[in-house]
Amino acid sequence: MSLRRRTVSTVLIALVAAGLVRGAAAADRSTTHPAVELLDAQGRPVLGSGAPVSPRTTCGACHDTSFVAAHGYHVAAGADERTAPGGVSDGRPFDVSPGPFGRWDPAAYRRLSLDDDERFDLGVADWVRTHPRHVGGGPAEQTAAGRPLAQGGTRTETDALDPATGRPVRWDWAASGTAEPDCFLCHLATPDAAARAATLARGAFRWAATATLSRTGLVEPDDAGGWRFVRGRFDPDGTAPSARLPLRNPTSGACGACHFEATDDRTALGAAGPWSPRDPRGAGQVFSSQRLRDSGFNLRDRETLDVAFDVHAARLVGCADCHGSPSDPARPASGRAAAPRHLVVDARRPSVGEHLRAPSHDFGKGVSSRGHAARAHDGTMRGCAECHDVASSHGRWLPHAVRHLDALACEACHVPRVAMPAVETTDWTVPSPDGRPALAWRGVEGRVDDPASLVVGYEPVLLPHAGADGRTRLVPHHLATTWYWVAGPTARPVRAFDLVAAVSDGAGGWHPDVRAALDSDHDGAVSAAEQRLDTPAKADALARRLVAVGVPSPRIEGAVDPTAIHHGVVDGAHAVASCEACHADGSRVARPFEVSDRVPAGAVARLSPDAAVALPGAMAPDGRGRLVYAPEPAQAGRWVLGRDRPVLVDRVGALALVATVLGVLGHGAARWVASRRRKEAP
Amino acid sequence: MTPRVLALLLGLVGLAASAFVAVVVPATAHETSDAPRERLPRFPEPTDHAAYFTRPFADGPAVTRTCLTCHPDAAREVKGTAHWTWQGGHGVRSDTGEAVAFGKRNVLNNFCIAVPSNWPRCTSCHAGYGWEDASFDPAQAADDRVDCLVCHDGSGQYAKDPQGAGRPDRGVDLLAAARSVGRSSRATCGTCHFKGGGGDAVKHGDLDETMRFPPDRVDVHMGRHGLRCADCHRAEGHRIRGRLMPTDADGTRVRCEDCHAAAPHGDERIDLHLRAVACTTCHVPTFAAETPTKMWWDWSKAGRDGDPEAVAHAIVADTVAGGAEGRLVPPAVLALFRRVGTDPDVSTHYDKKKGLFLLAREQVPEYRWYDGTSSRHLPGERFDGDGPVPLNPPHGRVGDPAARIVPFKVHRGVQPFDAELRHLLVPHTFGPGGYWSAFDWERALVDGAKASGIAYSGHSTWRSTEMVWPQNHMVRPKTEALRCTDCHGDGGRLDWAALGYPGDPAVRGGRVAAGLLDVATRPGATR
C-alpha cells in the first residue's frame, strides 16, 4: 500500500472513529476533523511554497474533490447545462443556462455577455468578481469547452469589461488564477466570506480560498495584495491544528452565508443594526431558532412574539437535515426520488467510507418557483410528510383534511406571515449615478436601513405551484417586480454601464437633463421619492438620454418574480387554523397582493418566463399607481367554500324560494276560495 | 304519537346518550389537563385576632403564652419540627462509620461556616427565643420559648434582633404583631429564608427579597398568581413539607406535580423530557434574577487592612493573572473572576472580617443528576480527596431512572481546614474574642474547636469547598423557559459528557434509547 493510500485510509478511519459520520447537523458541529496539511495547487506544503492554498489538493488528499466538483450544483451554477442563446426551456432569448451562470436575473441585473453582443456587459472574470456567493470551480475554472480558462476560449471567457470605456479588454487569467471550489467556505467553522469576496472582487482569484481562512489566524494579508502564512500558528510538523482549522459538517449558518437569513448564531438577530439580509432576494425569510421578541429588530408587538423565527430551527433541525447529501448514509434520501414506486425507501446506501471519500454535493432540493437549474434533483429533499404524520395530526380537528392537504401546501397555513421585510420593487429605470437601483421594501414602516422603522412583516400570497409529487397546491409566495430598460429586437436589458452613462454627469452626480426631468420640487436634488419615471415626460427624458449614449429604441419592461416561502415555519399553535381565514369574504386565498409600489409610465409587468407558478386572477395598477395582483382561485379551477358564490346557484335558490312562497300562497288562496264556495253552496 | 313509538324514541335517545358517555367522556378525561389552581390547598378564612389582645406584652414569650391558651398543641408541634430542633438529618461518617445526627445546629457550610461558638448571631433565625449558647437544649426548652410571631405576624413590623439569639428587635410592637396574626406569608417566611447566609440573597440564589412581590418574569407563581410559600410547602401540625437537600427520601418533597399534571405541556416532545429533566431545569433558566447572590466566599483573604475596593481589586487582578491569590480558585470561579469589571452582573465585595466575595446575578445554573437525596459532609469527617470538599453532594446518576437533571447554584469557597487531621474547622467569629473582633485565626479556631467538639491539631490550612443549592424558586413562565437550542446543539448550556451522555441526546437519543439506564431498570427488564 502506498504512503498516500495509507494516509487516506488512516484519515478516513480517524474520521469515522471521531464520529464525523454523524448525520444530524445539530450535533455534528464538533471539530474532530483531523489536522490537515495545507497544500498548494502543486501539492506542496504552503508553508514552504508560500503559494495559495488549494482546497482541491488539500482536501483531495482524502476526499475525491473532482467527484465533489462534478456532483455539486453549487459548483456548476448552471454552467453544466449551458445551451445556445434561447435554448433554455422557459428562459429568455439571451439566456444560456438555467442557473445563475447564464440566466439573467432581473434583480441582480448584470448579464453574462454573449459572444456576439455589441455591448459587452459581463465576462466570466467579471461574473466571478461580482458573484462571491458562487463557491468556486465550474465556470470559475473552466471554459464551456472544458479547458482551463487560462488557455483561452470565447470572448466572454477571455475578456472583461473595462469600467472606464465600457469596452471588453483581455483578462489576464495567468495573473489572477482561477477560483477553485472552496471547501472551507462551508466546512470551516469560522470562514471569512467577506475577505474571500473582497479577494475575488480584486481579481485575485487563486487567493480566494486562502482569504477564507483569514479568521483562523493561520494566514494574514501581505503587502502585495496576497496572503502569507503565519508559521508559528501551525503545528511543528507543518499541519494546521484542528483547533485553528475546525472543519465540520456545514451548519445552517454556513448555508446562511449565501441563502437568505439562515443562522445558528446565538447572537440576537438585529443586534448589529437594522435588517440587512445577506440575500436581499430571500423575501424576508429567516431560518433561526431565535424568538422574534429576542431579536434586536423593532418589530411590531415584539413583546408578544414568543414564536421562533422558524420552528424547525428551534427544534434543532438544520438545513442539511432536509437538504442533505444524497450519498450520506446517515440521511437516507427522499424515498420518492431515490426508490422505485414499489419501495418506500431504497435501503441500499453507500458505506460511510465511500461517502467520506466521494460525498455527493447535489444536495436535496425541492421544486423551485423560479429558475430551472439542477432539475434532475428536484424533489430530492426531505419533504414535510417524510417527518410529520400530517394525516393523523390534522385529521383529528381539520374538517375535510384530505381535501385541505390536497389543495394546500403545509406552508400555506404554517407560514401565515413572513416576519421580516422583503424587496418589493427593484427599479433599474433610474439607477443612482453610482449604479444602484431604487429599492422599495414591503414589511417595514419607514426606511429599511433605519433601526427606528417599525418592522411589520407581510402576509405572503398563495399561488398554485406543482410540488415534487406533481400535485399543484397553493404555496405561499412573495412576488417582487423589477423594472428595467430593454433594447433591440430580443429585448435585451440595457447594460448597466450604459444606464450609468445615461443618468450620471461623469463626476458622480446626476446628468443635468435627468435632474431637470426628475427634480419635481426644483430643489436641485433628486430625492428617493423623485427617483422614478411616473410620468411619460420623465420616461421620455430617460429614453432620450439612453439614445444619446447609443442605446437604440429603449423601452421599459417589468418582470414579476416569485419566491416560494418555505422557511419561517411556525408550529400548530401559531398556524392558520381558523376556517374564516379562507372560507369567508376577504379570504387569504384571494387577498390582493401589492406587486410593485410603482408602475413606470407606459410600462407593463409580466411574470418572468422562468417562473414555475401561475397567477390566476388579474394584475393591474390601482388608483394610487401601485401594481396589485388580485388572485382569483376560480380561474385555477378552485372553489373556495364560503367565499365563492356562483350566480347560477344563487338565482336557482332565489327562484326556488319565490316559487315556494307563491306555491304556498296559491295553495292557500285556492283552499280559501274553495272553502268559501263550499259555504256558499246551498 | 302512540306510546309504543314514544317508548322507541326514548330508547334510542337513551342508547345514544349511553354511547356518548361510554366513548366520548372517557376520551376527554384522558386528555392532558393542567388545572393547577384546582389543586391548591383551600385554607379557611383566618380569624381576626385584633379584638383578642388589648394590653401590651412584656416580651416574646408572653405573646406565646397567650397564643397557647387557645392553641395548646401548637408549641409541642413546633418543637417537633426542624424549624425548632435544627436537626433532622442522619448520616454515617465515611472515616469512622459512626452514625451522626445532624442539622443546622452542628453541620458546616461554606458561608458563615457553623453555628457553634457563634450562636446569638446564627440563632437570630431560630423559630424561638433565647438560643444563646451550647446550654440551650431545644428538647427541654419551655413552650413559651417558641416564637409564634415570626411565622404568623401580619403587621409587617415584627423582626428579630440580628444578634439577639432569636429575640425580637427592640422596636417591635408586640401587641400590634399579636393583633395581626394570621396565615404565614411570603414576608414571614422570607424573614429568615430570604436572608440565609447573613443577608438578602446571599445563600440560596432563588430566594431573596424580590420574592416578596416578584414580577412575573421573576416568579410566575408568586408574581402572576399571588401564591404564598405555604401553598406549596403545605403544613400539617406545623410540619412543613419540603427539605432543601435531604439525605433520605422522606416523602415530604414538594413537587410540581402536586399541582400540575404529569404531562402539562400539550407537546409530546417536551413532556417526554420530564423523564430525565426536572421542571425547574427549563423554568428556572437563571437564578438571582434581580439581586446578586454570593458565588464565592474566600475566608483566607480576611484580615487585610486598607480600602476594601482596592484590596478586592488587587486580589482579582492577581487571580486573573494566574498569581498566588488564585491558588485555590477553581476554574468555574476563575471564569467569574474574569468577568469582573466587564460584566455588570458580576461584582466583588471585600470585608476585612469575612474575606473576599464574588457576587453575581442572572446566573446560569450548573446541572447535575439528582434523585432527591444527598450526602452531607459531617462535622469532623476526614477528607483525603483532592479538589474542593463537597459539602452536600446530590445523589444521582444518568443510569438511575429516579434521578433527573436539576439546576443548582454551586457556592464555592475557601475555609479553614485542619492540615493534620484533614477535616474542616469551625472558627469562632461572632462575639467576644471572635475573629470579627480579634482578627486572630488561631484563637478563633481553638475557640471554635472547643465549642463544636471538632478536634483541632493546631495546624490549619485553607481548603476550597463547594456546596450546591437546588434552584426551585424564581420559576419563570413558559414564555421565559428554556428552549431546545438553549441546551441542545452547538454551544448549549448542558455538558452532556459530564452528565454521562455519549453526545447530545437530541440526536443520540435519551438515556433509554442510548442504553444508559441501569440494566435492571430498563423497560422490559426481568427483576
mmCIF file of C-alpha atoms in Angstrom, chain A residues 424-566:
data_model
loop_
_atom_site.group_PDB
_atom_site.id
_atom_site.type_symbol
_atom_site.label_atom_id
_atom_site.label_comp_id
_atom_site.label_asym_id
_atom_site.label_seq_id
_atom_site.Cartn_x
_atom_site.Cartn_y
_atom_site.Cartn_z
ATOM 1 C CA GLU A 424 -40.896 44.575 -3.337
ATOM 2 C CA THR A 425 -39.630 46.681 -6.215
ATOM 3 C CA THR A 426 -36.241 46.945 -7.858
ATOM 4 C CA ASP A 427 -36.282 49.866 -10.218
ATOM 5 C CA TRP A 428 -33.428 49.945 -12.710
ATOM 6 C CA THR A 429 -35.136 52.526 -14.911
ATOM 7 C CA VAL A 430 -33.473 55.347 -12.974
ATOM 8 C CA PRO A 431 -30.439 53.971 -11.168
ATOM 9 C CA SER A 432 -28.462 56.328 -8.996
ATOM 10 C CA PRO A 433 -25.395 57.884 -10.643
ATOM 11 C CA ASP A 434 -23.221 55.257 -8.928
ATOM 12 C CA GLY A 435 -25.280 52.481 -10.486
ATOM 13 C CA ARG A 436 -27.584 51.345 -7.695
ATOM 14 C CA PRO A 437 -31.252 50.647 -8.366
ATOM 15 C CA ALA A 438 -34.068 52.260 -6.416
ATOM 16 C CA LEU A 439 -35.447 49.700 -3.970
ATOM 17 C CA ALA A 440 -38.821 49.619 -2.275
ATOM 18 C CA TRP A 441 -39.336 47.257 0.647
ATOM 19 C CA ARG A 442 -42.506 45.754 1.997
ATOM 20 C CA GLY A 443 -42.985 44.813 5.606
ATOM 21 C CA VAL A 444 -41.455 47.915 7.139
ATOM 22 C CA GLU A 445 -42.894 51.291 8.015
ATOM 23 C CA GLY A 446 -40.148 53.702 7.069
ATOM 24 C CA ARG A 447 -36.703 53.166 5.668
ATOM 25 C CA VAL A 448 -35.450 49.632 5.979
ATOM 26 C CA ASP A 449 -31.990 50.850 6.981
ATOM 27 C CA ASP A 450 -33.380 52.925 9.832
ATOM 28 C CA PRO A 451 -33.339 50.930 13.076
ATOM 29 C CA ALA A 452 -36.251 53.015 14.328
ATOM 30 C CA SER A 453 -38.524 51.929 11.480
ATOM 31 C CA LEU A 454 -41.269 49.600 12.579
ATOM 32 C CA VAL A 455 -40.916 46.126 11.106
ATOM 33 C CA VAL A 456 -44.338 44.643 10.440
ATOM 34 C CA GLY A 457 -43.581 41.804 8.020
ATOM 35 C CA TYR A 458 -46.090 40.764 5.446
ATOM 36 C CA GLU A 459 -48.586 38.102 4.539
ATOM 37 C CA PRO A 460 -47.464 36.089 1.543
ATOM 38 C CA VAL A 461 -49.730 35.445 -1.401
ATOM 39 C CA LEU A 462 -50.921 31.910 -2.097
ATOM 40 C CA LEU A 463 -50.090 30.733 -5.610
ATOM 41 C CA PRO A 464 -50.605 27.385 -7.315
ATOM 42 C CA HIS A 465 -47.317 25.566 -7.635
ATOM 43 C CA ALA A 466 -46.574 21.989 -8.614
ATOM 44 C CA GLY A 467 -44.576 20.145 -5.973
ATOM 45 C CA ALA A 468 -42.319 17.146 -6.126
ATOM 46 C CA ASP A 469 -45.270 14.761 -6.233
ATOM 47 C CA GLY A 470 -46.637 16.520 -9.297
ATOM 48 C CA ARG A 471 -49.667 17.855 -7.464
ATOM 49 C CA THR A 472 -50.422 21.531 -7.685
ATOM 50 C CA ARG A 473 -51.136 23.097 -4.350
ATOM 51 C CA LEU A 474 -51.378 26.615 -3.016
ATOM 52 C CA VAL A 475 -47.965 27.649 -1.738
ATOM 53 C CA PRO A 476 -47.161 30.954 -0.023
ATOM 54 C CA HIS A 477 -45.093 33.185 -2.236
ATOM 55 C CA HIS A 478 -43.513 36.555 -2.390
ATOM 56 C CA LEU A 479 -43.839 38.487 -5.622
ATOM 57 C CA ALA A 480 -41.272 41.129 -6.481
ATOM 58 C CA THR A 481 -41.142 43.335 -9.523
ATOM 59 C CA THR A 482 -38.111 44.600 -11.376
ATOM 60 C CA TRP A 483 -38.427 47.467 -13.815
ATOM 61 C CA TYR A 484 -35.715 47.902 -16.438
ATOM 62 C CA TRP A 485 -34.956 49.216 -19.872
ATOM 63 C CA VAL A 486 -34.640 46.858 -22.788
ATOM 64 C CA ALA A 487 -33.474 47.493 -26.320
ATOM 65 C CA GLY A 488 -33.180 45.704 -29.603
ATOM 66 C CA PRO A 489 -35.339 43.037 -31.170
ATOM 67 C CA THR A 490 -34.643 40.434 -28.487
ATOM 68 C CA ALA A 491 -35.442 42.937 -25.771
ATOM 69 C CA ARG A 492 -32.081 42.537 -24.112
ATOM 70 C CA PRO A 493 -31.776 44.587 -20.957
ATOM 71 C CA VAL A 494 -29.737 47.726 -21.354
ATOM 72 C CA ARG A 495 -26.361 47.057 -19.862
ATOM 73 C CA ALA A 496 -25.502 48.654 -16.539
ATOM 74 C CA PHE A 497 -22.613 50.650 -17.984
ATOM 75 C CA ASP A 498 -24.945 52.438 -20.407
ATOM 76 C CA LEU A 499 -27.515 53.084 -17.711
ATOM 77 C CA VAL A 500 -24.961 54.816 -15.539
ATOM 78 C CA ALA A 501 -23.629 56.741 -18.529
ATOM 79 C CA ALA A 502 -27.162 57.948 -19.239
ATOM 80 C CA VAL A 503 -28.041 59.158 -15.744
ATOM 81 C CA SER A 504 -24.721 60.443 -14.484
ATOM 82 C CA ASP A 505 -22.708 63.504 -15.329
ATOM 83 C CA GLY A 506 -19.458 61.555 -15.238
ATOM 84 C CA ALA A 507 -18.452 63.083 -11.920
ATOM 85 C CA GLY A 508 -20.741 61.181 -9.621
ATOM 86 C CA GLY A 509 -23.737 63.499 -9.959
ATOM 87 C CA TRP A 510 -26.954 63.407 -11.950
ATOM 88 C CA HIS A 511 -26.848 64.312 -15.599
ATOM 89 C CA PRO A 512 -28.434 67.769 -15.962
ATOM 90 C CA ASP A 513 -31.143 66.518 -18.305
ATOM 91 C CA VAL A 514 -32.084 63.732 -15.910
ATOM 92 C CA ARG A 515 -32.044 66.039 -12.931
ATOM 93 C CA ALA A 516 -34.243 68.552 -14.760
ATOM 94 C CA ALA A 517 -36.739 65.829 -15.618
ATOM 95 C CA LEU A 518 -36.913 64.260 -12.141
ATOM 96 C CA ASP A 519 -36.479 67.221 -9.803
ATOM 97 C CA SER A 520 -40.169 67.929 -9.296
ATOM 98 C CA ASP A 521 -39.726 70.277 -6.367
ATOM 99 C CA HIS A 522 -36.897 72.164 -8.069
ATOM 100 C CA ASP A 523 -34.601 71.948 -5.061
ATOM 101 C CA GLY A 524 -31.691 70.988 -7.251
ATOM 102 C CA ALA A 525 -31.567 67.413 -5.974
ATOM 103 C CA VAL A 526 -33.247 64.142 -6.860
ATOM 104 C CA SER A 527 -34.788 62.635 -3.786
ATOM 105 C CA ALA A 528 -35.697 58.981 -3.374
ATOM 106 C CA ALA A 529 -39.334 59.847 -3.991
ATOM 107 C CA GLU A 530 -38.421 61.636 -7.216
ATOM 108 C CA GLN A 531 -36.242 58.803 -8.461
ATOM 109 C CA ARG A 532 -38.980 57.153 -10.513
ATOM 110 C CA LEU A 533 -40.450 57.505 -14.011
ATOM 111 C CA ASP A 534 -44.059 58.054 -13.072
ATOM 112 C CA THR A 535 -44.931 60.342 -15.983
ATOM 113 C CA PRO A 536 -44.470 59.956 -19.728
ATOM 114 C CA ALA A 537 -42.317 63.109 -19.765
ATOM 115 C CA LYS A 538 -39.834 61.608 -17.308
ATOM 116 C CA ALA A 539 -39.715 58.325 -19.158
ATOM 117 C CA ASP A 540 -39.143 60.166 -22.425
ATOM 118 C CA ALA A 541 -36.308 62.167 -20.880
ATOM 119 C CA LEU A 542 -34.536 58.990 -19.779
ATOM 120 C CA ALA A 543 -35.171 57.334 -23.111
ATOM 121 C CA ARG A 544 -33.561 60.308 -24.856
ATOM 122 C CA ARG A 545 -30.540 60.026 -22.619
ATOM 123 C CA LEU A 546 -30.208 56.317 -23.402
ATOM 124 C CA VAL A 547 -30.428 57.028 -27.093
ATOM 125 C CA ALA A 548 -27.780 59.663 -26.614
ATOM 126 C CA VAL A 549 -25.352 57.090 -25.192
ATOM 127 C CA GLY A 550 -26.049 54.738 -28.080
ATOM 128 C CA VAL A 551 -28.912 52.544 -26.929
ATOM 129 C CA PRO A 552 -31.370 52.025 -29.771
ATOM 130 C CA SER A 553 -35.136 52.275 -29.197
ATOM 131 C CA PRO A 554 -35.156 51.797 -25.436
ATOM 132 C CA ARG A 555 -38.382 50.808 -23.724
ATOM 133 C CA ILE A 556 -39.356 49.756 -20.223
ATOM 134 C CA GLU A 557 -40.402 46.288 -19.189
ATOM 135 C CA GLY A 558 -41.289 44.805 -15.867
ATOM 136 C CA ALA A 559 -40.635 41.302 -14.594
ATOM 137 C CA VAL A 560 -42.535 39.791 -11.702
ATOM 138 C CA ASP A 561 -40.529 37.096 -9.970
ATOM 139 C CA PRO A 562 -41.999 34.675 -7.469
ATOM 140 C CA THR A 563 -40.158 33.355 -4.451
ATOM 141 C CA ALA A 564 -41.727 30.430 -2.665
ATOM 142 C CA ILE A 565 -41.825 30.781 1.108
ATOM 143 C CA HIS A 566 -40.764 27.544 2.754
#
